[in-house]
Coordinates of C-alpha atoms and ligand atoms in Angstrom, one line a residue:
X1350 CA 16.5 -57.3 -7.7
X1351 CA 13.8 -57.7 -10.2
X1352 CA 10.0 -58.0 -9.9
X1353 CA 10.1 -61.8 -10.2
X1354 CA 12.4 -62.5 -7.4
X1355 CA 10.7 -59.8 -5.3
X1356 CA 7.4 -61.4 -5.7
X1357 CA 8.4 -65.1 -5.4
X1358 CA 6.6 -65.4 -2.1
X1359 CA 3.4 -64.2 -3.7
X1360 CA 3.2 -66.4 -6.9
X1361 CA 3.9 -70.0 -7.9
X1362 CA 6.8 -69.8 -10.3
X1363 CA 6.5 -73.2 -12.0
X1364 CA 4.0 -71.7 -14.4
X1365 CA 5.9 -70.7 -17.6
X1366 CA 3.3 -68.4 -18.9
X1367 CA 3.3 -66.6 -15.6
X1368 CA 7.0 -66.3 -15.6
X1369 CA 6.9 -64.8 -19.1
X1370 CA 4.2 -62.4 -18.0
X1371 CA 6.3 -61.4 -15.0
X1372 CA 9.3 -60.9 -17.2
X1373 CA 7.3 -58.6 -19.4
X1374 CA 6.1 -56.7 -16.4
X1375 CA 9.7 -56.4 -15.2
X1376 CA 10.7 -54.8 -18.5
X1377 CA 7.8 -52.4 -18.4
X1378 CA 8.4 -51.4 -14.9
X1379 CA 12.1 -50.8 -15.5
X1380 CA 11.3 -48.6 -18.4
X1381 CA 8.7 -46.6 -16.6
X1382 CA 9.6 -43.0 -16.0
X1383 CA 7.7 -43.1 -12.8
X1384 CA 9.4 -44.5 -9.8
X1385 CA 7.8 -47.7 -8.5
X1386 CA 8.2 -49.1 -5.1
X1387 CA 6.6 -52.3 -3.7
X1388 CA 6.5 -52.9 0.0
X1389 CA 5.3 -55.8 2.1
X1390 CA 2.6 -55.1 4.6
X1391 CA 4.3 -54.4 8.0
X1392 CA 4.9 -57.2 10.3
X1393 CA 3.5 -56.5 13.8
X1394 CA 6.9 -55.6 15.3
X1395 CA 7.9 -53.2 12.4
X1396 CA 7.4 -49.5 12.3
X1397 CA 6.2 -49.5 8.7
X1398 CA 5.9 -51.5 5.5
X1399 CA 9.2 -53.0 4.3
X1400 CA 10.5 -52.4 0.8
X1401 CA 10.7 -55.5 -1.4
X1402 CA 11.2 -53.9 -4.7
X1403 CA 12.3 -50.6 -6.3
X1404 CA 12.5 -50.0 -10.0
X1405 CA 15.3 -48.5 -12.0
X1406 CA 13.8 -45.0 -12.0
X1407 CA 13.3 -45.0 -8.3
X1408 CA 17.0 -45.9 -7.7
X1409 CA 18.4 -43.3 -10.2
X1410 CA 16.0 -40.6 -8.8
X1411 CA 16.8 -41.2 -5.1
X1412 CA 20.4 -42.4 -5.4
X1413 CA 19.6 -45.4 -3.2
X1414 CA 20.7 -48.9 -4.3
X1415 CA 18.9 -52.2 -3.6
X1416 CA 21.2 -52.8 -0.7
X1417 CA 20.1 -49.5 0.8
X1418 CA 16.4 -50.2 0.3
X1419 CA 15.4 -53.8 0.6
X1420 CA 14.0 -54.6 4.0
X1421 CA 13.9 -50.9 5.0
X1422 CA 10.8 -48.8 5.4
X1423 CA 9.9 -46.1 2.8
X1424 CA 10.3 -43.7 5.7
X1425 CA 14.0 -43.3 4.8
X1426 CA 12.7 -40.9 2.1
X1427 CA 11.2 -38.5 4.7
X1428 CA 13.0 -35.6 6.2
X1429 CA 12.6 -32.5 8.3
X1430 CA 10.3 -30.6 6.0
X1431 CA 8.1 -33.5 5.0
X1432 CA 4.5 -32.5 6.0
X1433 CA 3.3 -34.4 9.0
X1434 CA -0.3 -34.0 8.1
X1435 CA 0.2 -35.7 4.8
X1436 CA 2.1 -38.5 6.4
X1437 CA -0.7 -39.0 8.9
X1438 CA -3.2 -39.3 6.1
X1439 CA -1.1 -41.8 4.3
X1440 CA -0.7 -43.9 7.4
X1441 CA -4.4 -43.9 8.0
X1442 CA -5.0 -45.1 4.5
X1443 CA -2.4 -47.9 4.9
X1444 CA -4.0 -49.1 8.1
X1445 CA -7.3 -49.5 6.5
X1446 CA -6.0 -50.9 3.1
X1447 CA -7.4 -47.9 1.1
X1448 CA -5.7 -46.5 -2.0
X1449 CA -4.4 -43.0 -1.6
X1450 CA -2.9 -40.2 -3.7
X1451 CA -0.8 -37.5 -2.1
X1452 CA 2.0 -35.0 -2.8
X1453 CA 4.9 -35.2 -0.5
X1454 CA 8.3 -33.6 -0.1
X1455 CA 11.0 -36.4 -0.1
X1456 CA 14.7 -36.5 0.4
X1457 CA 17.3 -38.2 -1.8
X1458 CA 20.2 -40.2 -0.4
X1459 CA 22.3 -37.0 -0.9
X1460 CA 19.9 -35.1 1.3
X1461 CA 18.5 -33.1 -1.7
X1462 CA 14.8 -32.4 -1.5
X1463 CA 12.3 -33.4 -4.2
X1464 CA 8.6 -33.4 -4.6
X1465 CA 6.7 -36.6 -5.5
X1466 CA 3.1 -37.3 -6.3
X1467 CA 2.4 -40.7 -4.6
X1468 CA -0.2 -43.1 -5.9
X1469 CA -0.4 -45.9 -3.4
X1470 CA -2.7 -48.9 -3.7
X1471 CA -2.8 -52.4 -1.9
X1472 CA -2.5 -55.6 -3.9
X1473 CA -4.0 -58.9 -2.8
X1474 CA -2.4 -62.3 -2.9
X1475 CA -3.9 -65.5 -4.6
X1476 CA -6.1 -66.0 -1.5
X1477 CA -7.5 -62.4 -1.9
X1478 CA -5.8 -61.1 1.3
X1479 CA -3.8 -57.8 1.0
X1480 CA -0.2 -58.4 1.5
X1481 CA 1.7 -55.7 -0.4
X1482 CA 1.6 -52.0 -1.3
X1483 CA 2.5 -50.7 -4.7
X1484 CA 3.6 -47.0 -4.8
X1485 CA 3.9 -45.2 -8.1
X1486 CA 5.8 -42.0 -7.7
X1487 CA 5.9 -39.1 -10.1
X1488 CA 8.5 -36.4 -9.8
X1489 CA 6.6 -33.1 -9.6
X1490 CA 9.5 -30.9 -8.3
X1491 CA 9.4 -28.6 -11.4
X1492 CA 5.7 -27.9 -11.0
X1493 CA 6.1 -27.3 -7.3
X1494 CA 8.9 -24.8 -7.9
X1495 CA 6.7 -22.9 -10.3
X1496 CA 3.8 -23.0 -7.8
X1497 CA 6.1 -21.7 -5.1
X1498 CA 7.3 -18.9 -7.4
X1499 CA 3.8 -17.9 -8.2
X1500 CA 2.9 -17.9 -4.5
X1501 CA 6.0 -15.8 -3.7
X1502 CA 5.0 -13.3 -6.4
X1503 CA 1.5 -13.0 -5.2
X1504 CA 2.0 -13.1 -1.5
X1505 CA 5.5 -12.1 -0.5
X1506 CA 7.2 -8.8 -0.4
X1507 CA 10.1 -9.1 -2.9
X1508 CA 12.5 -7.0 -0.8
X1509 CA 12.2 -8.8 2.5
X1510 CA 10.4 -12.0 1.6
X1511 CA 7.9 -11.3 4.3
X1512 CA 4.2 -11.9 3.8
X1513 CA 2.8 -9.0 1.8
X1514 CA -0.4 -7.0 2.6
X1515 CA -2.6 -9.6 0.9
X1516 CA -1.3 -12.5 2.8
X1517 CA -1.2 -10.5 6.0
X1518 CA -4.9 -9.7 5.7
X1519 CA -5.7 -13.3 4.9
X1520 CA -3.9 -14.4 8.1
X1521 CA -5.7 -11.7 10.1
X1522 CA -9.0 -12.9 8.8
X1523 CA -8.1 -16.5 9.7
X1524 CA -7.1 -15.4 13.2
X1525 CA -10.4 -13.5 13.7
X1526 CA -12.4 -16.5 12.6
X1527 CA -10.6 -18.7 15.0
X1528 CA -10.7 -16.3 17.9
X1529 CA -14.4 -15.7 17.4
X1530 CA -14.8 -19.4 18.4
X1531 CA -12.3 -19.4 21.2
X1532 CA -12.8 -15.8 22.3
X1533 CA -9.1 -15.4 22.6
X1534 CA -7.1 -12.2 22.2
X1535 CA -4.8 -11.2 19.3
X1536 CA -2.8 -8.1 18.8
X1537 CA -1.6 -5.9 16.0
X1538 CA 1.7 -4.0 16.3
X1539 CA 2.1 -1.3 13.6
X1540 CA 5.8 -0.5 13.4
X1541 CA 7.4 2.5 11.6
X1542 CA 11.1 3.3 11.5
X1543 CA 11.8 6.8 12.9
X1544 CA 13.4 9.1 10.4
X1545 CA 14.0 6.4 7.8
X1546 CA 13.7 8.9 5.0
X1547 CA 17.1 10.3 6.0
X1548 CA 18.8 7.0 5.1
X1549 CA 17.4 7.1 1.6
X1550 CA 18.2 10.8 1.2
X1551 CA 21.8 10.5 2.5
X1552 CA 22.9 7.0 1.8
X1553 CA 20.8 6.2 -1.3
X1554 CA 18.0 3.8 -2.0
X1555 CA 20.2 0.7 -2.1
X1556 CA 21.3 1.4 1.4
X1557 CA 17.7 2.0 2.4
X1558 CA 16.7 -1.3 1.0
X1559 CA 19.5 -3.2 2.8
X1560 CA 18.4 -1.6 6.0
X1561 CA 14.8 -2.6 5.5
X1562 CA 15.9 -6.2 5.0
X1563 CA 18.0 -6.1 8.2
X1564 CA 15.1 -4.6 10.1
X1565 CA 12.9 -7.4 8.9
X1566 CA 15.3 -10.0 10.4
X1567 CA 15.7 -8.1 13.6
X1568 CA 11.9 -7.8 14.1
X1569 CA 11.4 -11.4 13.2
X1570 CA 13.9 -12.4 15.9
X1571 CA 11.5 -10.9 18.5
X1572 CA 8.6 -13.1 17.5
X1573 CA 7.3 -16.6 18.2
X1574 CA 6.6 -19.2 15.6
X1575 CA 2.9 -18.6 15.1
X1576 CA 3.2 -14.8 14.7
X1577 CA 3.1 -13.0 11.3
X1578 CA 5.4 -10.2 10.4
X1579 CA 4.5 -8.4 7.2
X1580 CA 5.8 -5.3 5.4
X1581 CA 3.0 -3.1 4.3
X1582 CA 5.2 -0.9 2.2
X1583 CA 7.9 1.7 2.6
X1584 CA 9.3 1.5 6.1
X1585 CA 6.1 0.3 7.7
X1586 CA 5.8 -3.2 9.1
X1587 CA 2.9 -4.9 10.9
X1588 CA 2.9 -7.8 13.3
X1589 CA 0.0 -10.1 14.1
X1590 CA 0.4 -11.8 17.5
X1591 CA -1.9 -14.7 17.7
X1592 CA -2.8 -17.0 20.6
X1593 CA -2.6 -14.5 23.4
X1594 CA -5.1 -16.4 25.5
X1595 CA -8.4 -15.4 27.0
X1596 CA -7.1 -12.9 29.6
X1597 CA -6.8 -9.3 28.6
X1598 CA -4.1 -8.4 31.1
X1599 CA -2.0 -11.4 30.0
X1600 CA -2.5 -10.6 26.4
X1601 CA -1.5 -6.9 26.9
X1602 CA 1.7 -7.8 28.8
X1603 CA 2.8 -10.4 26.2
X1604 CA 2.2 -7.8 23.5
X1605 CA 4.0 -5.0 25.2
X1606 CA 6.8 -7.4 26.0
X1607 CA 7.3 -8.1 22.3
X1608 CA 7.2 -4.3 21.5
X1609 CA 9.8 -3.6 24.2
X1610 CA 12.1 -6.2 22.8
X1611 CA 11.7 -4.5 19.4
X1612 CA 12.5 -1.1 20.9
X1613 CA 15.5 -2.3 22.9
X1614 CA 18.8 -0.9 21.6
X1615 CA 19.7 -1.6 18.0
X1616 CA 22.1 -4.5 17.4
X1617 CA 25.2 -4.9 15.4
X1618 CA 23.3 -6.1 12.3
X1619 CA 21.7 -2.8 11.9
X1620 CA 24.8 -0.7 12.6
X1621 CA 26.6 -2.6 9.8
X1622 CA 23.9 -1.4 7.4
X1623 CA 23.6 2.3 8.1
X1624 CA 25.5 5.2 9.5
X1625 CA 22.5 7.4 9.4
X1626 CA 19.6 5.6 11.0
X1627 CA 19.2 6.2 14.7
X1628 CA 17.8 2.8 15.1
X1629 CA 14.5 3.6 16.8
X1630 CA 10.9 2.6 16.0
X1631 CA 7.5 4.0 16.8
X1632 CA 5.0 1.2 17.5
X1633 CA 1.2 1.4 17.7
X1634 CA -0.7 -1.5 19.3
X1635 CA -4.2 -2.6 19.3
X1636 CA -5.5 -5.7 21.1
X1637 CA -8.7 -7.3 20.2
X1638 CA -10.7 -10.4 21.0
X1639 CA -12.8 -12.5 18.7
X1640 CA -16.1 -10.7 19.6
X1641 CA -15.3 -7.2 18.3
X1642 CA -17.3 -5.6 15.5
X1643 CA -14.5 -4.0 13.5
X1644 CA -13.5 -4.7 10.0
X1645 CA -10.0 -5.9 9.3
X1646 CA -9.1 -2.4 7.9
X1647 CA -10.4 -0.7 11.0
X1648 CA -8.2 -2.9 13.2
X1649 CA -5.2 -2.0 11.1
X1650 CA -6.2 1.7 11.2
X1651 CA -6.4 1.5 15.0
X1652 CA -2.8 0.3 15.3
X1653 CA -1.8 2.9 12.7
X1654 CA -3.3 5.8 14.6
X1655 CA -1.7 4.5 17.8
X1656 CA 1.6 4.5 15.9
X1657 CA 1.0 8.1 14.9
X1658 CA 0.4 9.0 18.5
X1659 CA 3.7 7.3 19.4
X1660 CA 5.4 9.5 16.9
X1661 CA 3.7 12.6 18.1
X1662 CA 4.8 11.8 21.7
X1663 CA 8.4 11.9 20.6
X1664 CA 9.1 8.6 18.8
X1665 CA 11.1 5.5 20.0
X1666 CA 8.1 4.3 22.0
X1667 CA 5.0 2.2 21.9
X1668 CA 1.5 3.5 22.2
X1669 CA -1.6 1.4 22.8
X1670 CA -4.8 2.3 21.0
X1671 CA -7.2 3.7 23.7
X1672 CA -10.6 5.2 24.3
X1673 CA -9.4 8.8 23.4
X1674 CA -8.2 7.6 20.0
X1675 CA -11.3 5.6 19.5
X1676 CA -13.2 8.9 20.0
X1677 CA -11.0 10.8 17.6
X1678 CA -11.2 8.1 15.0
X1679 CA -15.0 8.0 15.0
X1680 CA -15.1 11.7 14.6
X1681 CA -12.7 11.4 11.7
X1682 CA -14.9 8.7 10.1
X1683 CA -17.9 10.9 10.6
X1684 CA -16.1 13.8 8.8
X1685 CA -15.1 11.5 5.9
X1686 CA -18.7 10.4 5.7
X1687 CA -19.7 14.1 5.6
X1688 CA -17.4 14.7 2.7
X1689 CA -18.9 11.8 0.7
X1690 CA -22.4 13.1 1.4
X1691 CA -21.4 16.5 0.3
X1692 CA -20.2 15.1 -3.0
X1693 CA -23.3 13.0 -3.5
X1694 CA -25.8 15.7 -2.4
X1695 CA -24.2 18.6 -4.1
X1696 CA -23.3 20.5 -1.0
X1697 CA -20.1 22.0 -2.4
X1698 CA -20.1 25.5 -3.6
X1699 CA -17.5 27.6 -5.3
X1700 CA -16.8 31.2 -4.1
X1701 CA -15.0 33.7 -6.2
X1702 CA -12.5 36.3 -5.1
X1703 CA -11.4 39.0 -7.5
X1704 CA -7.8 39.5 -8.6
X1705 CA -7.3 43.1 -9.5
X1706 CA -4.9 45.8 -10.7
X1707 CA -4.0 48.7 -8.4
X1708 CA -7.2 50.5 -9.2
X1709 CA -9.5 47.6 -8.5
X1710 CA -10.1 46.7 -12.1
X1711 CA -11.0 43.0 -12.2
X1712 CA -8.6 40.8 -14.2
X1713 CA -10.0 37.5 -13.0
X1714 CA -11.0 35.5 -10.0
X1715 CA -9.7 32.7 -7.7
X1716 CA -12.2 29.9 -7.2
X1717 CA -12.3 29.0 -3.5
X1718 CA -14.2 25.9 -2.3
X1719 CA -16.9 26.0 0.4
X1720 CA -19.0 23.2 1.9
X1721 CA -22.6 24.5 2.4
X1722 CA -23.8 22.1 5.1
X1723 CA -27.6 22.0 5.6
X1724 CA -27.3 22.2 9.4
X1725 CA -23.7 23.3 10.1
X1726 CA -23.7 26.1 7.7
X1727 CA -20.8 27.3 5.5
X1728 CA -17.6 25.3 6.1
X1729 CA -14.2 26.7 4.9
X1730 CA -11.7 24.6 3.1
X1731 CA -9.3 24.8 6.0
X1732 CA -11.6 22.4 7.8
X1733 CA -11.8 19.7 5.2
X1734 CA -9.1 19.9 2.4
X1735 CA -6.4 18.1 4.5
X1736 CA -8.8 15.3 5.3
X1737 CA -9.9 15.1 1.7
X1738 CA -6.3 14.9 0.6
X1739 CA -5.4 12.1 3.1
X1740 CA -8.4 10.0 2.0
X1741 CA -8.0 10.7 -1.8
X1742 CA -11.5 12.2 -1.8
X1743 CA -9.7 15.2 -3.1
X1744 CA -9.7 13.5 -6.5
X1745 CA -13.5 13.5 -7.1
X1746 CA -13.8 16.8 -5.2
X1747 CA -11.1 18.4 -7.3
X1748 CA -12.7 17.0 -10.5
X1749 CA -16.0 18.7 -9.4
X1750 CA -14.2 22.0 -8.8
X1751 CA -12.5 21.9 -12.2
X1752 CA -15.8 21.0 -14.0
X1753 CA -17.6 24.0 -12.2
X1754 CA -14.7 26.3 -13.1
X1755 CA -14.8 25.3 -16.7
X1756 CA -18.6 25.9 -16.8
X1757 CA -18.1 29.3 -15.3
X1758 CA -15.4 30.3 -17.8
X1759 CA -17.7 29.1 -20.6
X1760 CA -20.5 31.4 -19.3
X1761 CA -18.1 34.3 -19.0
X1762 CA -16.8 33.7 -22.6
X1763 CA -20.3 34.5 -24.0
X1764 CA -20.2 38.1 -22.7
X1765 CA -17.8 40.8 -23.9
X1766 CA -17.4 42.3 -20.4
X1767 CA -16.3 39.0 -18.9
X1768 CA -14.7 37.1 -21.8
X1769 CA -11.2 38.2 -20.8
X1770 CA -11.4 37.0 -17.2
X1771 CA -8.9 34.5 -15.9
X1772 CA -10.0 31.9 -13.4
X1773 CA -7.6 30.5 -10.9
X1774 CA -8.3 27.1 -9.4
X1775 CA -6.3 25.4 -6.6
X1776 CA -5.0 22.0 -7.4
X1777 CA -3.6 19.6 -4.8
X1778 CA -0.6 17.5 -5.4
X1779 CA -2.7 14.4 -4.8
X1780 CA -4.9 15.4 -7.7
X1781 CA -1.9 16.0 -9.9
X1782 CA -0.6 12.6 -9.0
X1783 CA -3.8 10.9 -10.2
X1784 CA -3.2 9.1 -13.5
X1785 CA -6.2 10.6 -15.3
X1786 CA -5.8 14.2 -14.1
X1787 CA -4.4 15.7 -17.3
X1788 CA -6.8 13.8 -19.6
X1789 CA -9.8 14.6 -17.5
X1790 CA -9.0 18.3 -17.4
X1791 CA -8.4 18.4 -21.2
X1792 CA -11.6 16.5 -21.8
X1793 CA -13.5 19.0 -19.6
X1794 CA -12.0 22.0 -21.4
X1795 CA -12.9 20.5 -24.8
X1796 CA -16.4 19.6 -23.7
X1797 CA -17.1 23.2 -22.4
X1798 CA -15.2 24.8 -25.3
X1799 CA -13.2 26.9 -22.9
X1800 CA -10.0 28.6 -24.0
X1801 CA -7.3 26.9 -21.8
X1802 CA -5.4 30.2 -21.6
X1803 CA -8.1 31.5 -19.4
X1804 CA -7.6 28.8 -16.8
X1805 CA -4.8 29.2 -14.2
X1806 CA -3.9 26.2 -12.0
X1807 CA -2.6 27.3 -8.6
X1808 CA -0.2 24.6 -7.4
X1809 CA 1.2 24.9 -3.9
X1810 CA 4.9 25.2 -3.3
X1811 CA 5.1 21.9 -1.3
X1812 CA 5.3 20.5 -4.8
X1813 CA 9.0 21.0 -4.8
X1814 CA 9.7 18.5 -2.2
X1815 CA 8.2 15.7 -4.0
X1816 CA 8.4 16.7 -7.6
X1817 CA 9.0 13.5 -9.5
X1818 CA 9.6 13.1 -13.2
X1819 CA 6.0 12.1 -13.6
X1820 CA 4.7 15.4 -12.1
X1821 CA 7.2 17.4 -14.1
X1822 CA 6.0 15.7 -17.3
X1823 CA 2.3 16.4 -16.4
X1824 CA 3.0 20.0 -15.7
X1825 CA 4.7 20.3 -19.1
X1826 CA 1.7 18.7 -20.8
X1827 CA -0.7 21.1 -19.1
X1828 CA 1.5 24.0 -20.2
X1829 CA 1.7 22.8 -23.8
X1830 CA -2.0 22.7 -23.8
X1831 CA -2.0 26.4 -23.0
X1832 CA -3.1 26.3 -19.4
X1833 CA -1.5 28.9 -17.1
X1834 CA 0.4 27.8 -14.0
X1835 CA 0.8 29.7 -10.8
X1836 CA 3.1 28.7 -7.9
X1837 CA 0.9 29.2 -4.9
X1838 CA 2.0 30.1 -1.3
X1839 CA 5.4 31.2 -2.6
X1840 CA 8.0 31.6 0.1
X1841 CA 6.5 29.1 2.5
X1842 CA 7.9 25.9 1.2
X1843 CA 11.3 24.7 -0.1
X1844 CA 11.3 26.1 -3.6
X1845 CA 14.7 26.3 -5.2
X1846 CA 15.7 28.3 -8.2
X1847 CA 16.5 25.2 -10.2
X1848 CA 12.9 24.1 -9.6
X1849 CA 11.5 27.4 -10.9
X1850 CA 13.9 27.1 -13.8
X1851 CA 12.8 23.6 -14.7
X1852 CA 9.0 24.0 -14.4
X1853 CA 7.1 26.3 -16.8
X1854 CA 5.3 28.5 -14.3
X1855 CA 3.7 31.7 -15.5
X1856 CA 3.1 33.3 -12.1
X1857 CA 4.3 33.4 -8.5
X1858 CA 1.7 34.0 -5.8
X1859 CA 3.3 35.6 -2.7
X1860 CA 1.9 34.0 0.4
X1861 CA -0.3 36.1 2.5
X1862 CA 1.8 35.4 5.6
X1863 CA 4.4 37.8 4.1
X1864 CA 1.8 40.4 3.1
X1865 CA 0.2 40.5 6.5
X1866 CA 3.2 41.9 8.3
X1867 CA 4.8 43.6 5.4
X1868 CA 4.6 47.0 7.0
X1869 CA 5.8 46.0 10.4
X1870 CA 8.4 43.3 9.7
X1871 CA 11.5 44.1 7.8
X1872 CA 12.2 40.5 7.0
X1873 CA 8.9 40.0 5.3
X1874 CA 9.4 43.2 3.4
X1875 CA 12.8 42.0 2.2
X1876 CA 11.4 38.7 1.1
X1877 CA 8.7 40.3 -0.8
X1878 CA 11.1 42.7 -2.6
X1879 CA 13.5 39.8 -3.4
X1880 CA 10.6 37.7 -4.7
X1881 CA 9.5 40.6 -7.0
X1882 CA 13.1 41.0 -8.3
X1883 CA 13.5 37.3 -8.8
X1884 CA 10.3 37.0 -10.8
X1885 CA 11.1 40.0 -12.9
X1886 CA 14.5 38.4 -13.7
X1887 CA 12.7 35.1 -14.6
X1888 CA 10.0 36.8 -16.6
X1889 CA 7.2 35.6 -14.3
X1890 CA 4.0 37.5 -13.3
X1891 CA 3.5 38.1 -9.6
X1892 CA 0.3 38.3 -7.6
X1893 CA 0.1 39.2 -3.9
X1894 CA -2.6 37.6 -1.9
X1895 CA -4.2 38.7 1.4
X1896 CA -3.9 42.4 0.6
X1897 CA -6.0 44.1 3.3
X1898 CA -4.8 47.7 3.5
X1899 CA -4.0 50.7 1.4
X1900 CA -0.5 50.7 3.0
X1901 CA 0.2 47.1 1.9
X1902 CA -1.1 47.9 -1.6
X1903 CA 1.2 51.0 -1.9
X1904 CA 4.2 49.1 -0.7
X1905 CA 3.6 46.3 -3.1
X1906 CA 3.0 48.6 -6.0
X1907 CA 6.2 50.5 -5.3
X1908 CA 8.1 47.2 -5.1
X1909 CA 6.9 46.3 -8.6
X1910 CA 3.8 44.1 -7.9
X1911 CA 1.0 44.6 -10.4
X1912 CA -1.7 42.1 -9.5
X1913 CA -3.5 41.9 -6.1
X1914 CA -6.0 39.9 -4.3
X1915 CA -7.4 40.3 -0.8
X1916 CA -10.1 41.8 1.4
X1917 CA -9.0 45.3 0.5
X1918 CA -10.7 44.7 -2.9
X1919 CA -13.3 42.0 -2.0
X1920 CA -14.1 38.9 -0.1
X1921 CA -14.7 35.5 -1.8
X1922 CA -18.4 35.4 -2.8
X1923 CA -20.9 33.2 -4.4
X1924 CA -21.5 33.6 -8.1
X1925 CA -24.9 35.2 -7.6
X1926 CA -23.3 38.0 -5.5
X1927 CA -20.5 38.4 -8.0
X1928 CA -23.0 38.8 -10.8
X1929 CA -25.1 41.3 -8.9
X1930 CA -22.1 43.4 -8.1
X1931 CA -20.8 43.4 -11.6
X1932 CA -24.2 44.5 -13.0
X1933 CA -24.5 47.3 -10.4
X1934 CA -21.0 48.6 -11.1
X1935 CA -21.9 48.7 -14.8
X1936 CA -25.0 50.6 -13.9
X1937 CA -27.2 47.8 -15.2
X1938 CA -28.8 46.8 -11.9
X1939 CA -32.3 47.9 -11.1
Ligands
C2E319 P1 -5.1 29.7 -0.6 O1 -4.9 29.1 -2.0 O2 -3.9 30.4 -0.1 O3 -6.3 30.8 -0.7 C1 -6.3 32.0 -0.2 C2 -7.0 32.0 1.1 O4 -6.9 33.3 1.7 C3 -8.5 31.8 1.0 O5 -9.0 31.1 2.1 C4 -9.1 33.2 1.0 O6 -10.4 33.3 1.4 C5 -8.2 33.8 2.0 N1 -8.1 35.3 1.8 C6 -8.3 36.0 0.7 N2 -8.1 37.3 0.9 C7 -7.7 37.4 2.2 C8 -7.3 38.5 3.0 O7 -7.2 39.7 2.6 N3 -6.9 38.3 4.3 C9 -6.9 37.0 4.8 N4 -6.6 36.8 6.0 N5 -7.3 35.9 4.0 C10 -7.7 36.1 2.8 P2 -10.0 29.9 2.0 O8 -11.0 30.2 1.0 O9 -10.4 29.5 3.4 O10 -9.1 28.7 1.4 C11 -8.0 28.2 2.2 C12 -7.2 27.3 1.4 O11 -7.9 26.1 1.0 C13 -6.7 27.9 0.1 O12 -5.6 28.7 0.4 C14 -6.4 26.7 -0.7 O13 -5.1 26.2 -0.4 C15 -7.4 25.7 -0.2 N6 -8.5 25.6 -1.2 C16 -9.5 26.4 -1.4 N7 -10.2 25.9 -2.4 C17 -9.7 24.8 -2.9 C18 -9.9 23.9 -3.9 O14 -10.9 24.0 -4.7 N8 -9.1 22.8 -4.1 C19 -8.0 22.7 -3.3 N9 -7.2 21.6 -3.5 N10 -7.7 23.5 -2.3 C20 -8.5 24.6 -2.1
CA320 CA1 -4.7 29.7 -4.0
CA321 CA1 -1.8 31.1 0.2

């Protein structure tokens, strides 16, 4: 069918100029790379407009022929995934004879999906009444695919195809906005696989990845259509349950029902994927209505701390965030705040404890951090280092410590009696992981003009469990620069001989737990002897920490140890005290 015959009812055909014009229009339309469809306005008893004309492009694009199309409604193009909202907007425009432009997902005769940009406008007849619709349709499938890919990249977790953290937080925000109006409840379920690390360790990362995918499917199967499951990273998933209604009891029981379904025995799907994973989860739950005062992050943290509680209670269980946790969390926030204040207001202070030879001659010091609080007094690092590490505040705090240490070394360098001192500084793994750590430290050494060989970094032994290529590389760079490296708390972690062989340590520091019962416990005594033999074989220096008695000192010296630190010699002290002592020993004090 061509345009002319399609439009016969509309135009008088005895006019030759008109026929010529229509013929030209026919050719243009048939050569158009856009699909063009003309439909007659719907008769009262029809469910939609009826197609009277489709151009060549329309037919080749959709696979439909004139016989398939003429007299049918354009609805034959729609399918299961065509957006109902878009269709409703189009229908409203048609009803009021308004032009409209929309993007819709359509279906070819073969069932294949494709995207079109529709540009629909009404045409009037000679009497000026609207009788037909013209629809110009551009294929935008390629663009839509790229848009989808960009969306996936930005908002989906590539491993599981679940919404990523960004999309999750967006959904959470939308939910809260909505629930503030309705005052309905929603819930977060923070889900962590129990002992997932074993799978990676024993079966490899590929197996771990497959398991994470299977778990995503399993968890998804426990949810309803409007809920959001997201992977936050690693083996941690989070679920947002929406539309739990306005009754707290009901909301709780729905939420716990979902969690129980997740916890119920692992299915075949999972067993196929792993021989190691025991198939249990720990789930932390927080339920909140629209009128709460928490930030999105705080809500997620609540479910996270409930999850930790579930783990602490023996795993394979759910735990609801409650008043006690609320209390603990607010204390933790106050402590974090305190650490920030301490940094801003210069409340941190370095204490120095001497490292000596057998006779008490000072070879150097270890710098130990204190927090001098204006009202709470002196706070020891045991009370805040772990928190600083878990919040990354250790990075600026550690930077401060290293800057102070360099300044102290620079001052010592100006005096002959102190110029040979070593200064040991404790460095957390978290600091070492930080991208700028090595550059920052080198810059500080250059700025203060300190000889890097005077600085010893004490790195704790827990390093060995996580020593990645990146860390090994950093430690080598520090070493090349001349900085000394000491392996702290030796004997308490998982250090292996290969590890000692691969990393350029200068010194081992025997942990004080072995020194404290050296005299009474034969195992500790043997470990200390073995450590001293080992370090001699490897050409490493050894320092014993926590030496408190003459007996410990004698034992250690006999076993071959030459450097000591502990209350037997002196306590950690502020620099003023240290200087005063030094001057009095040298007979210079008043
Ligand atoms: P550490 O590196 O094992 O430091 C030795 C700890 O033993 C210090 O505790 C020190 O005061 C204490 N000590 C020294 N001699 C004796 C002794 O004879 N007997 C006993 N019982 N204890 C002794 P402190 O100062 O409370 O530091 C605790 C831990 O905090 C340190 O353990 C270290 O891991 C960490 N730390 C201290 N300062 C810093 C720092 O600037 N940065 C980082 N990341 N950690 C630090
Ligand atoms: Ca130390
Ligand atoms: Ca130690």
